[in-house]
């Protein structure tokens, strides 16, 4: 689970070529409407699912400094590239804060 990585303080590895793979195969950066269709969700729910609140998003100051990231960016620890907190992809998973607040009604079905 992601929590161990975040607690370890380890900076994730990233490679710019992985961004193209995420765009091609996981709809990274697609419109809210396209992602809503892919997820089978209402666009109002889909627009809440951004990289910035995804479980795989690492925007710790240490990470940004070591990877040369800018404000609003973070490392996608699933696909290993620098992403925008405003973007999203099909692999979005709720982060710990969203699980606590039950951002998506689907979360009620999780174990």
PDB file of C-alpha atoms in Angstrom:
ATOM      1  CA  UNK A   1       0.000   0.000   0.000  1.00  0.00           C
ATOM      2  CA  UNK A   2       1.159   3.552  -0.687  1.00  0.00           C
ATOM      3  CA  UNK A   3       1.330   4.627   2.946  1.00  0.00           C
ATOM      4  CA  UNK A   4       4.615   2.803   3.496  1.00  0.00           C
ATOM      5  CA  UNK A   5       6.294   4.693   0.662  1.00  0.00           C
ATOM      6  CA  UNK A   6       5.110   8.036   1.956  1.00  0.00           C
ATOM      7  CA  UNK A   7       6.239   7.286   5.481  1.00  0.00           C
ATOM      8  CA  UNK A   8       9.615   6.009   4.362  1.00  0.00           C
ATOM      9  CA  UNK A   9      10.570   9.375   2.951  1.00  0.00           C
ATOM     10  CA  UNK A  10      11.902   7.750  -0.218  1.00  0.00           C
ATOM     11  CA  UNK A  11      11.756   9.976  -3.291  1.00  0.00           C
ATOM     12  CA  UNK A  12       9.883   8.207  -6.095  1.00  0.00           C
ATOM     13  CA  UNK A  13      11.600   7.531  -9.395  1.00  0.00           C
ATOM     14  CA  UNK A  14      10.179   9.321 -12.430  1.00  0.00           C
ATOM     15  CA  UNK A  15      10.841   9.223 -16.165  1.00  0.00           C
ATOM     16  CA  UNK A  16       9.302  11.703 -18.623  1.00  0.00           C
ATOM     17  CA  UNK A  17       8.581   8.950 -21.189  1.00  0.00           C
ATOM     18  CA  UNK A  18       6.098   7.425 -18.739  1.00  0.00           C
ATOM     19  CA  UNK A  19       3.817  10.460 -19.138  1.00  0.00           C
ATOM     20  CA  UNK A  20       3.157   9.540 -22.775  1.00  0.00           C
ATOM     21  CA  UNK A  21       2.259   6.005 -21.714  1.00  0.00           C
ATOM     22  CA  UNK A  22      -0.199   7.356 -19.133  1.00  0.00           C
ATOM     23  CA  UNK A  23      -1.743   9.623 -21.774  1.00  0.00           C
ATOM     24  CA  UNK A  24      -2.033   6.784 -24.293  1.00  0.00           C
ATOM     25  CA  UNK A  25      -3.201   3.935 -22.080  1.00  0.00           C
ATOM     26  CA  UNK A  26      -4.728   5.585 -18.986  1.00  0.00           C
ATOM     27  CA  UNK A  27      -6.285   8.784 -20.388  1.00  0.00           C
ATOM     28  CA  UNK A  28      -3.990  11.031 -18.337  1.00  0.00           C
ATOM     29  CA  UNK A  29      -4.947  14.641 -19.021  1.00  0.00           C
ATOM     30  CA  UNK A  30      -8.231  13.763 -20.732  1.00  0.00           C
ATOM     31  CA  UNK A  31     -11.276  15.963 -20.290  1.00  0.00           C
ATOM     32  CA  UNK A  32     -13.549  15.550 -17.296  1.00  0.00           C
ATOM     33  CA  UNK A  33     -16.332  14.442 -19.644  1.00  0.00           C
ATOM     34  CA  UNK A  34     -14.195  11.695 -21.215  1.00  0.00           C
ATOM     35  CA  UNK A  35     -13.010  10.435 -17.833  1.00  0.00           C
ATOM     36  CA  UNK A  36     -16.585  10.522 -16.500  1.00  0.00           C
ATOM     37  CA  UNK A  37     -17.639   8.246 -19.365  1.00  0.00           C
ATOM     38  CA  UNK A  38     -14.697   5.905 -18.748  1.00  0.00           C
ATOM     39  CA  UNK A  39     -15.493   5.711 -15.030  1.00  0.00           C
ATOM     40  CA  UNK A  40     -19.262   5.511 -15.558  1.00  0.00           C
ATOM     41  CA  UNK A  41     -19.679   8.586 -13.332  1.00  0.00           C
ATOM     42  CA  UNK A  42     -21.468  11.885 -13.512  1.00  0.00           C
ATOM     43  CA  UNK A  43     -19.113  14.689 -14.683  1.00  0.00           C
ATOM     44  CA  UNK A  44     -19.673  16.491 -11.362  1.00  0.00           C
ATOM     45  CA  UNK A  45     -18.212  13.501  -9.522  1.00  0.00           C
ATOM     46  CA  UNK A  46     -15.447  13.004 -12.091  1.00  0.00           C
ATOM     47  CA  UNK A  47     -14.191  16.571 -11.727  1.00  0.00           C
ATOM     48  CA  UNK A  48     -13.507  15.888  -8.036  1.00  0.00           C
ATOM     49  CA  UNK A  49     -11.067  13.112  -8.946  1.00  0.00           C
ATOM     50  CA  UNK A  50      -7.777  14.862  -9.668  1.00  0.00           C
ATOM     51  CA  UNK A  51      -4.147  13.844  -9.367  1.00  0.00           C
ATOM     52  CA  UNK A  52      -3.893  16.220  -6.413  1.00  0.00           C
ATOM     53  CA  UNK A  53      -6.146  13.999  -4.302  1.00  0.00           C
ATOM     54  CA  UNK A  54      -5.076  10.650  -5.724  1.00  0.00           C
ATOM     55  CA  UNK A  55      -3.390   8.053  -3.536  1.00  0.00           C
ATOM     56  CA  UNK A  56      -0.457   7.903  -5.965  1.00  0.00           C
ATOM     57  CA  UNK A  57       0.296  11.668  -5.913  1.00  0.00           C
ATOM     58  CA  UNK A  58       3.441  12.716  -4.038  1.00  0.00           C
ATOM     59  CA  UNK A  59       3.965  16.468  -3.796  1.00  0.00           C
ATOM     60  CA  UNK A  60       6.069  16.587  -0.655  1.00  0.00           C
ATOM     61  CA  UNK A  61       8.556  19.473  -0.624  1.00  0.00           C
ATOM     62  CA  UNK A  62      11.428  16.963  -0.595  1.00  0.00           C
ATOM     63  CA  UNK A  63      10.047  15.193  -3.670  1.00  0.00           C
ATOM     64  CA  UNK A  64       9.517  18.409  -5.619  1.00  0.00           C
ATOM     65  CA  UNK A  65      12.992  19.660  -4.740  1.00  0.00           C
ATOM     66  CA  UNK A  66      14.780  16.437  -5.634  1.00  0.00           C
ATOM     67  CA  UNK A  67      12.851  15.974  -8.893  1.00  0.00           C
ATOM     68  CA  UNK A  68      12.863  19.628  -9.937  1.00  0.00           C
ATOM     69  CA  UNK A  69       9.095  19.893  -9.731  1.00  0.00           C
ATOM     70  CA  UNK A  70       7.178  23.144  -9.731  1.00  0.00           C
ATOM     71  CA  UNK A  71       4.251  24.184  -7.526  1.00  0.00           C
ATOM     72  CA  UNK A  72       1.119  22.349  -8.626  1.00  0.00           C
ATOM     73  CA  UNK A  73       3.113  19.308  -9.695  1.00  0.00           C
ATOM     74  CA  UNK A  74       3.752  15.976  -8.036  1.00  0.00           C
ATOM     75  CA  UNK A  75       5.206  12.564  -8.729  1.00  0.00           C
ATOM     76  CA  UNK A  76       2.774   9.883  -9.836  1.00  0.00           C
ATOM     77  CA  UNK A  77       4.090   6.907  -7.914  1.00  0.00           C
ATOM     78  CA  UNK A  78       1.971   4.462  -9.934  1.00  0.00           C
ATOM     79  CA  UNK A  79       3.166   5.449 -13.410  1.00  0.00           C
ATOM     80  CA  UNK A  80       6.415   7.164 -12.371  1.00  0.00           C
ATOM     81  CA  UNK A  81       6.215  10.595 -13.996  1.00  0.00           C
ATOM     82  CA  UNK A  82       5.637  14.193 -12.914  1.00  0.00           C
ATOM     83  CA  UNK A  83       1.975  15.091 -13.176  1.00  0.00           C
ATOM     84  CA  UNK A  84      -0.217  18.103 -12.585  1.00  0.00           C
ATOM     85  CA  UNK A  85      -2.414  18.262  -9.490  1.00  0.00           C
ATOM     86  CA  UNK A  86      -5.242  19.489 -11.763  1.00  0.00           C
ATOM     87  CA  UNK A  87      -5.111  16.539 -14.189  1.00  0.00           C
ATOM     88  CA  UNK A  88      -6.491  13.027 -13.736  1.00  0.00           C
ATOM     89  CA  UNK A  89      -6.387   9.570 -15.302  1.00  0.00           C
ATOM     90  CA  UNK A  90      -8.384   6.344 -15.237  1.00  0.00           C
ATOM     91  CA  UNK A  91      -6.175   4.867 -12.515  1.00  0.00           C
ATOM     92  CA  UNK A  92      -7.268   7.458  -9.927  1.00  0.00           C
ATOM     93  CA  UNK A  93      -7.523   5.975  -6.445  1.00  0.00           C
ATOM     94  CA  UNK A  94      -8.764   7.908  -3.484  1.00  0.00           C
ATOM     95  CA  UNK A  95      -6.132   9.113  -1.074  1.00  0.00           C
ATOM     96  CA  UNK A  96      -6.440   8.638   2.690  1.00  0.00           C
ATOM     97  CA  UNK A  97      -8.203  12.004   3.196  1.00  0.00           C
ATOM     98  CA  UNK A  98     -10.890  11.120   0.676  1.00  0.00           C
ATOM     99  CA  UNK A  99     -11.447   7.694   2.264  1.00  0.00           C
ATOM    100  CA  UNK A 100     -12.060   9.412   5.575  1.00  0.00           C
ATOM    101  CA  UNK A 101     -14.529  11.868   4.026  1.00  0.00           C
ATOM    102  CA  UNK A 102     -16.099   9.384   1.614  1.00  0.00           C
ATOM    103  CA  UNK A 103     -15.579  11.601  -1.448  1.00  0.00           C
ATOM    104  CA  UNK A 104     -17.174   9.133  -3.819  1.00  0.00           C
ATOM    105  CA  UNK A 105     -20.296   7.085  -3.075  1.00  0.00           C
ATOM    106  CA  UNK A 106     -18.416   4.020  -4.442  1.00  0.00           C
ATOM    107  CA  UNK A 107     -16.145   4.146  -1.419  1.00  0.00           C
ATOM    108  CA  UNK A 108     -18.917   2.869   0.794  1.00  0.00           C
ATOM    109  CA  UNK A 109     -18.511  -0.472  -0.968  1.00  0.00           C
ATOM    110  CA  UNK A 110     -14.778  -0.741  -0.201  1.00  0.00           C
ATOM    111  CA  UNK A 111     -13.495  -3.045   2.493  1.00  0.00           C
TER     112      UNK A 111
END
